[in-house]
């Protein structure tokens, strides 16, 4: 019983900052502190028609969209290979591809900056952030898709092959529909991670900032903080919606391939 | 391959599929990391890079007290964050694994992971609002009459950095512990109870040792990435709470001294890897003595 109380207290601790976000977004004061002074939608209004915000948002959406697609494609390859036969060096190779999951993000950022900027002399832009985000999102995609591919009964695809399908047809017509929920879940999770990522984007951003880099700039100006709160409320709301859909699809994927839900992405 | 046995068709198909993600990680992780290592032996004067091999960067890291100070502080902060996170997370993982109905487990885990995925930057900033001079904690305590003056030891110092990081990495610690707890054969616990052990002694003699791999996993997955965070110390740490990642960031983005930044990154990584390996080995020895 006391354990349950502790767990609930812990959840409150986890959610405390997020709960404050909408409170200050609607608070009619420029200072982010208590006591509250009244309700206003002024800060949300300030977001509309802000040109630099819009361009940062468009950049972030492009980056997150591309990242989601590429990371999920790589994740499909890795998860399908993982569900197939064991081969020499499998553990090492898989471990290496999963490495960005535990690597400090600043190391990824620094190493890509060195190779792209200093060694190859390239200009930074959205594509450099996409390269890095695909790297860090692929392990998450693999973790999610392992749940979808791992439980698949290989005899279903074999049956399709016996019935005259080509390998590609068997994959497209039998396996793909079964793992589709996992793919959608992976797309959404990668999209959310990329949209939110700051540490790497700050190093690799070109002339046009992403949304988190733009927010970082705003944090230095106290007058802009209520606007950041309003923007944050929208972003957090959006993230929660995306994640909820992702979770629904992830569970559906595991049920569809006949597996047991062990819970969680990792 | 080297063993001489020919690969089956299935094996070579799996290798070909894995080739793409592997090549990607090789090109964008292994090669860049190699470049960082190489750079750390070079020097840079504004925009021109001198490619003569030198240990000057490492000598400077070793000799200037500031780098040693930042590195020690970083390792201490990461260590404390790891300790706090894992100790606080264990009971939650235990609760979800042992006391939540199987149908509700996914929901609990989902609720735990949500804050982890949402706007990191804004979450860190909100801790400033909670811990600040006019923040939630100070105004709350003042109104309750518990304090007369706002507490100042909770913002712009190392404490604030530790609280914020512990919050950010909480889900990372819960999940590995939960996964291991789920795998524990429940009949072992029943056996222990049948043999007359109490609930508490069963926990310390059976459950805890069996869940140690999860605790180690949780510790590493928190300890290693926290070294690389410069946002939290920048926003929460004040002047005395800056960490090694801030220095790496400064060297690369403001001082244009990529080689020194590279050397700092390498030194930080070697320290983290060394401590992690030591931790795993010590834990293994402890577990062996237990059995």
Coordinates of C-alpha atoms in Angstrom, one line a residue:
Chain A
X1 CA 0.0 0.0 0.0
X2 CA 2.7 2.4 1.0
X3 CA 4.5 1.4 -2.2
X4 CA 1.5 2.5 -4.2
X5 CA 1.6 5.9 -2.4
X6 CA 5.2 6.2 -3.2
X7 CA 4.7 5.3 -6.9
X8 CA 1.9 7.9 -7.2
X9 CA 4.1 10.6 -5.5
X10 CA 6.8 9.7 -8.0
X11 CA 4.4 10.2 -10.9
X12 CA 3.6 13.6 -9.5
X13 CA 7.3 14.4 -9.3
X14 CA 7.6 13.3 -13.0
X15 CA 4.7 15.4 -14.1
X16 CA 5.2 18.5 -11.9
X17 CA 7.0 20.6 -14.5
X18 CA 4.6 19.7 -17.3
X19 CA 1.6 20.6 -15.2
X20 CA 3.0 24.1 -14.6
X21 CA 3.4 24.7 -18.3
X22 CA -0.2 25.5 -19.2
X23 CA -0.7 27.4 -15.9
X24 CA 1.9 30.0 -16.9
X25 CA 1.0 29.9 -20.6
X26 CA -2.4 31.3 -19.6
X27 CA -1.2 33.5 -16.7
X28 CA -1.6 37.2 -17.3
X29 CA 1.9 38.3 -16.2
X30 CA 5.3 38.6 -17.9
X31 CA 7.1 37.1 -14.9
X32 CA 7.0 33.3 -14.6
X33 CA 6.4 33.1 -10.9
X34 CA 3.6 32.7 -8.3
X35 CA 1.2 34.2 -7.3
X36 CA -0.8 34.0 -10.5
X37 CA -2.6 37.2 -11.7
X38 CA -5.3 36.3 -14.2
X39 CA -6.2 34.5 -17.4
X40 CA -5.1 35.6 -20.8
X41 CA -4.7 34.1 -24.3
X42 CA -2.3 36.9 -25.3
X43 CA 0.8 34.7 -25.3
X44 CA -0.8 32.2 -27.7
X45 CA -1.9 35.2 -29.9
X46 CA 1.7 36.3 -30.0
X47 CA 2.7 33.0 -31.6
X48 CA 0.5 33.6 -34.6
X49 CA 2.2 35.6 -37.4
X50 CA 5.7 35.3 -35.9
X51 CA 7.8 34.8 -39.0
X52 CA 11.0 33.5 -37.4
X53 CA 9.0 31.1 -35.3
X54 CA 7.2 29.8 -38.4
X55 CA 10.4 29.2 -40.3
X56 CA 11.9 27.4 -37.3
X57 CA 8.8 25.3 -37.1
X58 CA 8.9 24.4 -40.8
X59 CA 12.6 23.5 -40.5
X60 CA 11.8 21.2 -37.5
X61 CA 8.9 19.5 -39.3
X62 CA 11.0 18.8 -42.4
X63 CA 13.9 17.4 -40.3
X64 CA 11.6 15.4 -38.1
X65 CA 9.7 14.0 -41.1
X66 CA 12.8 13.0 -43.0
X67 CA 14.4 11.5 -39.8
X68 CA 11.3 9.5 -39.1
X69 CA 11.2 7.9 -42.6
X70 CA 15.0 7.2 -42.8
X71 CA 15.4 5.9 -39.2
X72 CA 12.3 3.6 -39.6
X73 CA 13.7 2.2 -42.9
X74 CA 17.0 1.4 -41.2
X75 CA 15.1 0.1 -38.3
X76 CA 13.0 -2.3 -40.5
X77 CA 16.3 -3.6 -42.1
X78 CA 17.9 -4.2 -38.7
X79 CA 14.8 -5.6 -36.9
X80 CA 14.1 -8.0 -39.8
X81 CA 17.7 -9.1 -39.9
X82 CA 17.6 -9.6 -36.2
X83 CA 14.5 -11.9 -36.5
X84 CA 16.2 -14.0 -39.2
X85 CA 19.1 -16.5 -38.8
X86 CA 22.0 -15.9 -36.4
X87 CA 25.3 -15.2 -38.2
X88 CA 28.8 -14.7 -37.0
X89 CA 29.3 -11.4 -35.2
X90 CA 25.6 -10.7 -34.9
X91 CA 25.8 -9.5 -31.3
X92 CA 28.6 -7.1 -32.0
X93 CA 27.1 -5.6 -35.1
X94 CA 23.7 -5.1 -33.4
X95 CA 25.4 -3.7 -30.3
X96 CA 27.3 -1.2 -32.5
X97 CA 24.1 0.0 -34.3
X98 CA 22.4 0.4 -30.9
X99 CA 25.3 2.3 -29.4
X100 CA 23.9 5.9 -29.9
X101 CA 21.3 4.9 -27.4
X102 CA 23.8 5.2 -24.5
X103 CA 26.4 7.5 -26.1
X104 CA 26.4 11.0 -24.6
X105 CA 24.7 13.2 -27.2
X106 CA 27.5 15.8 -27.1
X107 CA 29.9 13.1 -28.4
X108 CA 27.7 12.4 -31.4
X109 CA 27.3 16.2 -32.0
X110 CA 31.0 16.9 -31.7
X111 CA 32.1 14.0 -33.9
X112 CA 29.7 14.9 -36.7
X113 CA 30.7 18.6 -36.5
X114 CA 34.4 17.6 -36.8
X115 CA 33.8 15.3 -39.8
X116 CA 31.3 17.5 -41.7
X117 CA 32.7 21.0 -41.0
X118 CA 36.4 20.5 -40.4
X119 CA 37.3 17.5 -42.4
X120 CA 34.9 17.7 -45.4
X121 CA 34.4 21.5 -45.2
X122 CA 30.7 21.3 -45.8
X123 CA 28.1 23.9 -44.9
X124 CA 25.7 23.0 -42.1
X125 CA 22.0 22.9 -42.8
X126 CA 18.9 20.9 -42.2
X127 CA 20.4 17.9 -43.9
X128 CA 23.3 17.7 -41.3
X129 CA 20.8 17.6 -38.5
X130 CA 18.8 14.9 -40.4
X131 CA 22.0 12.8 -40.7
X132 CA 22.6 13.0 -36.9
X133 CA 18.9 12.5 -35.9
X134 CA 18.7 9.3 -38.0
X135 CA 21.7 8.0 -36.2
X136 CA 20.2 8.5 -32.7
X137 CA 16.6 7.5 -33.7
X138 CA 17.5 4.3 -35.4
X139 CA 18.1 2.4 -32.1
X140 CA 14.7 3.4 -30.8
X141 CA 13.1 2.3 -34.1
X142 CA 14.9 -1.0 -33.9
X143 CA 13.7 -1.5 -30.3
X144 CA 10.1 -0.9 -31.2
X145 CA 10.2 -2.9 -34.4
X146 CA 12.0 -5.9 -32.7
X147 CA 8.7 -6.2 -30.8
X148 CA 6.8 -6.4 -34.1
X149 CA 9.2 -8.6 -36.1
X150 CA 10.5 -10.8 -33.3
X151 CA 7.2 -12.5 -32.6
X152 CA 6.3 -13.1 -36.2
X153 CA 5.7 -16.7 -37.1
X154 CA 8.1 -17.5 -40.0
X155 CA 5.8 -20.2 -41.3
X156 CA 3.4 -17.6 -42.6
X157 CA 5.9 -16.2 -45.0
X158 CA 7.0 -19.7 -45.9
X159 CA 3.4 -20.5 -46.8
X160 CA 3.3 -17.6 -49.1
X161 CA 6.5 -18.7 -50.8
X162 CA 5.2 -22.2 -51.2
X163 CA 2.0 -20.8 -52.8
X164 CA 4.1 -19.2 -55.5
X165 CA 4.9 -15.7 -54.2
X166 CA 8.2 -14.1 -54.8
X167 CA 10.3 -13.1 -51.8
X168 CA 9.3 -9.5 -52.2
X169 CA 5.6 -10.3 -52.7
X170 CA 5.7 -12.5 -49.6
X171 CA 7.2 -9.7 -47.6
X172 CA 4.9 -7.0 -49.0
X173 CA 1.6 -9.0 -48.8
X174 CA 2.2 -11.1 -45.6
X175 CA 4.8 -9.6 -43.4
X176 CA 4.4 -5.9 -44.0
X177 CA 0.7 -5.7 -43.0
X178 CA 1.5 -7.6 -39.8
X179 CA 4.3 -5.3 -38.8
X180 CA 2.6 -2.1 -40.0
X181 CA 1.4 -1.0 -36.6
X182 CA 5.0 -1.3 -35.4
X183 CA 6.2 0.8 -38.3
X184 CA 3.7 3.5 -37.6
X185 CA 4.7 3.5 -34.0
X186 CA 8.4 3.8 -34.9
X187 CA 7.7 6.7 -37.3
X188 CA 5.8 8.6 -34.6
X189 CA 8.4 8.0 -32.0
X190 CA 11.3 9.0 -34.3
X191 CA 9.4 12.1 -35.3
X192 CA 8.8 13.1 -31.7
X193 CA 12.5 12.6 -30.7
X194 CA 13.7 14.6 -33.6
X195 CA 11.2 17.4 -33.1
X196 CA 12.4 17.8 -29.5
X197 CA 16.1 17.2 -29.9
X198 CA 18.3 20.2 -28.9
X199 CA 21.8 19.2 -27.9
X200 CA 22.9 17.9 -31.3
X201 CA 20.8 20.3 -33.4
X202 CA 22.5 23.3 -31.6
X203 CA 25.9 22.0 -32.9
X204 CA 24.8 21.2 -36.4
X205 CA 22.2 23.8 -37.2
X206 CA 23.0 26.1 -40.1
X207 CA 21.7 29.6 -40.7
X208 CA 18.1 28.6 -40.1
X209 CA 17.5 27.3 -36.5
X210 CA 15.2 24.4 -35.6
X211 CA 12.4 25.0 -33.1
X212 CA 14.3 23.9 -30.0
X213 CA 17.3 26.1 -31.0
X214 CA 14.9 29.0 -31.6
X215 CA 13.4 28.4 -28.1
X216 CA 16.9 28.3 -26.6
X217 CA 17.5 31.8 -28.1
X218 CA 14.2 33.0 -26.5
X219 CA 15.1 31.7 -23.1
X220 CA 17.7 34.5 -22.8
X221 CA 15.0 37.2 -23.0
X222 CA 12.8 37.4 -19.9
X223 CA 10.1 39.3 -21.8
X224 CA 9.7 36.4 -24.2
X225 CA 9.3 33.7 -21.5
X226 CA 5.4 33.7 -21.4
X227 CA 5.5 33.1 -25.2
X228 CA 7.9 30.2 -24.7
X229 CA 5.4 28.8 -22.1
X230 CA 2.6 29.0 -24.7
X231 CA 4.7 27.4 -27.4
X232 CA 5.8 24.7 -24.9
X233 CA 2.2 24.0 -24.0
X234 CA 1.4 23.4 -27.7
X235 CA 4.5 21.3 -28.2
X236 CA 3.9 19.1 -25.1
X237 CA 0.3 18.6 -26.1
X238 CA 1.3 17.6 -29.6
X239 CA 4.0 15.2 -28.3
X240 CA 1.5 13.5 -25.9
X241 CA -1.0 13.0 -28.7
X242 CA 1.7 11.6 -31.0
X243 CA 3.1 9.3 -28.3
X244 CA -0.4 8.1 -27.4
X245 CA -1.1 7.1 -31.0
X246 CA 2.3 5.5 -31.2
X247 CA 1.6 3.5 -28.1
X248 CA -1.8 2.3 -29.4
X249 CA -0.1 1.2 -32.6
X250 CA 2.8 -0.5 -30.9
X251 CA 0.4 -2.6 -28.7
X252 CA -1.7 -3.4 -31.7
X253 CA 1.4 -4.5 -33.6
X254 CA 2.4 -6.9 -30.8
X255 CA -1.0 -8.4 -30.6
X256 CA -1.2 -8.8 -34.4
X257 CA 2.0 -10.7 -34.6
X258 CA 0.9 -12.9 -31.7
X259 CA 3.3 -11.7 -29.1
X260 CA 3.1 -10.9 -25.4
X261 CA 3.3 -7.3 -24.4
X262 CA 6.3 -6.8 -22.1
X263 CA 5.5 -3.1 -21.9
X264 CA 7.6 -0.1 -22.7
X265 CA 9.7 0.8 -25.7
X266 CA 13.1 -0.4 -24.4
Chain B
X1 CA 33.1 -16.7 -42.4
X2 CA 36.6 -17.0 -40.9
X3 CA 35.6 -20.3 -39.4
X4 CA 35.3 -21.7 -42.9
X5 CA 31.8 -23.0 -42.6
X6 CA 29.7 -21.6 -45.5
X7 CA 26.9 -19.3 -44.6
X8 CA 23.3 -20.5 -45.2
X9 CA 21.1 -18.6 -47.5
X10 CA 19.2 -17.2 -44.6
X11 CA 22.4 -16.1 -42.9
X12 CA 23.7 -14.2 -45.9
X13 CA 20.3 -12.6 -46.4
X14 CA 20.3 -11.4 -42.8
X15 CA 23.8 -10.0 -43.2
X16 CA 22.8 -8.1 -46.3
X17 CA 19.8 -6.6 -44.6
X18 CA 21.9 -5.6 -41.6
X19 CA 24.5 -4.1 -43.9
X20 CA 22.6 -0.9 -44.4
X21 CA 22.1 0.2 -40.8
X22 CA 25.6 -1.0 -40.0
X23 CA 27.2 1.0 -42.9
X24 CA 25.2 4.0 -41.7
X25 CA 26.5 3.7 -38.1
X26 CA 30.0 3.1 -39.5
X27 CA 30.0 6.2 -41.7
X28 CA 28.3 8.5 -39.2
X29 CA 29.6 7.2 -35.9
X30 CA 32.8 5.2 -36.1
X31 CA 34.5 7.3 -38.7
X32 CA 33.5 10.7 -37.1
X33 CA 34.7 9.3 -33.7
X34 CA 38.0 8.4 -35.4
X35 CA 38.2 12.0 -36.7
X36 CA 37.7 13.4 -33.2
X37 CA 40.5 11.2 -31.9
X38 CA 42.8 12.4 -34.8
X39 CA 41.8 16.0 -34.2
X40 CA 42.7 15.8 -30.5
X41 CA 46.4 15.3 -31.6
X42 CA 46.3 18.4 -33.9
X43 CA 46.2 22.1 -33.1
X44 CA 44.2 24.9 -34.5
X45 CA 45.0 28.6 -34.8
X46 CA 41.7 30.4 -35.6
X47 CA 40.6 28.8 -38.9
X48 CA 43.8 27.0 -39.9
X49 CA 44.4 23.5 -38.6
X50 CA 48.0 22.4 -38.0
X51 CA 48.1 18.6 -38.6
X52 CA 51.5 17.9 -37.0
X53 CA 51.1 15.2 -34.3
X54 CA 51.3 16.7 -30.8
X55 CA 50.2 15.9 -27.3
X56 CA 49.8 19.6 -26.5
X57 CA 46.1 19.4 -26.1
X58 CA 46.3 16.5 -23.6
X59 CA 49.1 18.3 -21.8
X60 CA 46.9 21.4 -21.5
X61 CA 44.0 19.3 -20.2
X62 CA 46.3 17.7 -17.6
X63 CA 48.0 20.9 -16.5
X64 CA 45.3 23.6 -16.4
X65 CA 43.4 23.1 -13.2
X66 CA 40.1 24.2 -14.7
X67 CA 39.7 21.1 -16.8
X68 CA 40.5 18.7 -14.0
X69 CA 38.0 20.6 -11.8
X70 CA 35.2 20.5 -14.4
X71 CA 35.9 16.8 -15.1
X72 CA 35.8 15.8 -11.4
X73 CA 32.7 17.9 -10.9
X74 CA 31.0 16.3 -13.9
X75 CA 31.9 12.8 -12.8
X76 CA 30.6 13.6 -9.3
X77 CA 27.4 15.1 -10.6
X78 CA 26.8 12.1 -12.9
X79 CA 27.6 9.7 -10.1
X80 CA 25.2 11.4 -7.7
X81 CA 22.5 11.7 -10.4
X82 CA 22.9 8.0 -11.1
X83 CA 22.7 7.1 -7.4
X84 CA 19.6 9.3 -6.8
X85 CA 17.8 8.1 -9.9
X86 CA 18.4 4.4 -9.4
X87 CA 17.5 4.5 -5.7
X88 CA 14.3 6.5 -6.3
X89 CA 13.4 4.4 -9.4
X90 CA 13.8 0.9 -8.0
X91 CA 10.7 1.0 -5.7
X92 CA 8.6 2.2 -8.7
X93 CA 9.9 -0.5 -11.0
X94 CA 9.2 -3.0 -8.2
X95 CA 5.7 -1.7 -7.6
X96 CA 4.8 -1.9 -11.3
X97 CA 6.3 -5.4 -11.7
X98 CA 4.9 -7.0 -8.5
X99 CA 1.8 -5.0 -7.5
X100 CA 0.2 -3.8 -10.7
X101 CA -2.3 -6.0 -12.5
X102 CA -0.7 -7.3 -15.7
X103 CA -3.3 -5.6 -17.9
X104 CA -2.4 -2.2 -16.4
X105 CA 1.4 -2.6 -16.6
X106 CA 1.7 -1.1 -20.0
X107 CA -0.3 1.9 -19.0
X108 CA 1.9 2.6 -16.0
X109 CA 5.1 2.3 -18.1
X110 CA 3.5 4.6 -20.7
X111 CA 2.7 7.2 -18.1
X112 CA 6.3 7.0 -16.8
X113 CA 7.8 7.4 -20.2
X114 CA 5.7 10.3 -21.5
X115 CA 7.5 13.1 -19.6
X116 CA 10.8 11.7 -20.9
X117 CA 9.8 12.3 -24.5
X118 CA 8.4 15.8 -24.2
X119 CA 10.3 19.0 -24.8
X120 CA 13.5 18.6 -22.8
X121 CA 14.5 22.2 -23.0
X122 CA 11.3 23.5 -21.6
X123 CA 11.2 20.9 -18.9
X124 CA 14.6 22.0 -17.7
X125 CA 13.5 25.6 -17.8
X126 CA 10.5 24.8 -15.8
X127 CA 12.7 23.4 -13.0
X128 CA 14.0 26.9 -12.7
X129 CA 10.4 28.1 -12.2
X130 CA 9.9 25.4 -9.5
X131 CA 13.2 26.0 -7.7
X132 CA 13.6 29.7 -8.3
X133 CA 13.7 32.6 -5.8
X134 CA 9.9 33.3 -6.4
X135 CA 9.4 29.7 -7.4
X136 CA 6.8 27.1 -6.5
X137 CA 8.7 25.7 -3.6
X138 CA 9.8 29.0 -2.1
X139 CA 6.4 30.7 -2.4
X140 CA 4.7 27.5 -1.2
X141 CA 6.9 27.2 1.9
X142 CA 6.6 30.9 2.6
X143 CA 2.8 30.8 2.5
X144 CA 2.7 27.8 4.8
X145 CA 4.8 29.8 7.2
X146 CA 7.6 27.2 7.2
X147 CA 10.3 29.7 6.0
X148 CA 10.7 33.5 6.3
X149 CA 13.1 34.0 3.5
X150 CA 13.3 32.1 0.2
X151 CA 15.7 29.2 0.1
X152 CA 18.7 30.0 -2.2
X153 CA 20.6 26.7 -2.1
X154 CA 18.2 25.1 -4.6
X155 CA 19.0 27.1 -7.7
X156 CA 22.1 28.1 -9.6
X157 CA 24.3 25.5 -8.0
X158 CA 25.2 21.8 -8.3
X159 CA 22.1 20.7 -6.3
X160 CA 19.8 22.2 -8.9
X161 CA 21.7 20.4 -11.6
X162 CA 21.4 17.1 -9.8
X163 CA 17.6 17.5 -9.2
X164 CA 16.9 18.4 -12.8
X165 CA 19.0 15.7 -14.3
X166 CA 17.6 13.1 -11.9
X167 CA 14.1 14.1 -13.1
X168 CA 15.1 14.0 -16.8
X169 CA 16.6 10.5 -16.6
X170 CA 14.1 8.9 -14.3
X171 CA 12.3 6.8 -16.9
X172 CA 15.6 5.6 -18.3
X173 CA 16.4 4.1 -14.8
X174 CA 12.9 2.5 -14.3
X175 CA 12.7 0.5 -17.5
X176 CA 15.8 -1.7 -17.3
X177 CA 15.0 -2.6 -13.7
X178 CA 11.4 -3.3 -14.6
X179 CA 12.4 -5.6 -17.4
X180 CA 14.7 -7.7 -15.1
X181 CA 12.1 -7.8 -12.3
X182 CA 9.6 -9.2 -14.8
X183 CA 11.9 -12.1 -15.6
X184 CA 12.3 -13.2 -12.0
X185 CA 10.6 -16.6 -11.5
X186 CA 7.9 -15.9 -8.9
X187 CA 8.2 -19.5 -7.6
X188 CA 11.7 -18.7 -6.2
X189 CA 10.1 -16.0 -4.0
X190 CA 7.4 -18.4 -2.8
X191 CA 10.1 -21.0 -2.1
X192 CA 12.0 -18.5 0.0
X193 CA 8.8 -17.7 2.0
X194 CA 7.9 -21.4 2.4
X195 CA 11.4 -21.9 3.9
X196 CA 10.6 -19.4 6.6
X197 CA 12.2 -16.2 5.3
X198 CA 10.4 -13.0 6.0
X199 CA 9.2 -10.7 3.2
X200 CA 12.1 -8.3 3.9
X201 CA 14.8 -11.0 3.9
X202 CA 13.4 -12.6 0.8
X203 CA 13.7 -9.3 -0.9
X204 CA 17.4 -8.8 0.1
X205 CA 18.5 -12.4 -0.4
X206 CA 16.5 -13.3 -3.5
X207 CA 14.8 -10.4 -5.4
X208 CA 17.6 -7.8 -5.1
X209 CA 20.5 -10.0 -6.2
X210 CA 18.4 -11.4 -9.1
X211 CA 17.6 -7.9 -10.2
X212 CA 21.1 -6.6 -10.0
X213 CA 21.7 -6.8 -13.8
X214 CA 18.8 -4.4 -14.3
X215 CA 20.2 -2.1 -11.6
X216 CA 23.6 -2.1 -13.3
X217 CA 22.0 -1.5 -16.7
X218 CA 19.9 1.4 -15.3
X219 CA 23.0 2.9 -13.6
X220 CA 25.0 2.8 -16.9
X221 CA 22.2 4.2 -19.1
X222 CA 21.9 7.1 -16.7
X223 CA 25.6 7.7 -15.9
X224 CA 27.0 7.7 -19.4
X225 CA 24.6 10.2 -21.1
X226 CA 24.5 12.6 -18.2
X227 CA 28.1 13.5 -18.8
X228 CA 27.2 14.8 -22.2
X229 CA 24.5 17.3 -21.1
X230 CA 25.3 21.0 -21.2
X231 CA 21.7 22.4 -21.2
X232 CA 21.0 21.6 -17.5
X233 CA 24.2 23.0 -16.1
X234 CA 23.9 26.0 -18.3
X235 CA 20.4 26.9 -17.2
X236 CA 20.5 25.6 -13.6
X237 CA 24.1 25.5 -12.5
X238 CA 25.0 29.2 -12.2
X239 CA 28.6 30.1 -12.2
X240 CA 29.7 27.3 -9.9
X241 CA 27.7 24.5 -11.5
X242 CA 29.2 24.4 -15.0
X243 CA 30.3 21.0 -16.2
X244 CA 32.8 19.5 -18.7
X245 CA 30.2 19.4 -21.4
X246 CA 29.8 23.2 -21.2
X247 CA 33.6 23.5 -21.7
X248 CA 33.5 21.2 -24.7
X249 CA 30.6 23.2 -26.2
X250 CA 32.5 26.4 -25.6
X251 CA 35.7 25.2 -27.2
X252 CA 33.9 24.1 -30.3
X253 CA 31.3 26.8 -30.8
X254 CA 32.8 29.9 -29.3
X255 CA 36.5 29.6 -29.0
X256 CA 37.0 27.8 -32.3
X257 CA 39.5 25.4 -30.7
X258 CA 38.1 22.1 -32.1
X259 CA 41.3 20.2 -31.2
X260 CA 41.2 21.1 -27.5
X261 CA 37.5 20.4 -27.5
X262 CA 38.2 17.0 -29.1
X263 CA 40.8 16.2 -26.5
X264 CA 38.4 17.1 -23.7
X265 CA 35.7 14.9 -25.3
X266 CA 38.1 12.0 -25.6
X267 CA 39.3 12.4 -22.0
X268 CA 35.7 12.6 -20.7
X269 CA 34.7 9.5 -22.7
X270 CA 37.7 7.5 -21.5
X271 CA 36.9 8.4 -17.9
X272 CA 33.2 7.5 -18.2
X273 CA 34.1 4.2 -20.0
X274 CA 36.7 3.4 -17.4
X275 CA 34.3 4.0 -14.5
X276 CA 31.6 2.0 -16.2
X277 CA 33.8 -1.0 -16.8
X278 CA 35.1 -0.9 -13.2
X279 CA 31.5 -0.7 -11.9
X280 CA 30.4 -3.7 -14.0
X281 CA 33.4 -5.7 -12.8
X282 CA 32.9 -4.9 -9.1
X283 CA 29.2 -5.7 -9.3
X284 CA 30.0 -9.1 -10.9
X285 CA 32.4 -9.9 -8.1
X286 CA 29.9 -8.9 -5.5
X287 CA 27.2 -11.1 -7.1
X288 CA 29.6 -14.1 -7.2
X289 CA 30.3 -13.7 -3.5
X290 CA 26.6 -13.7 -2.8
X291 CA 26.0 -17.1 -4.3

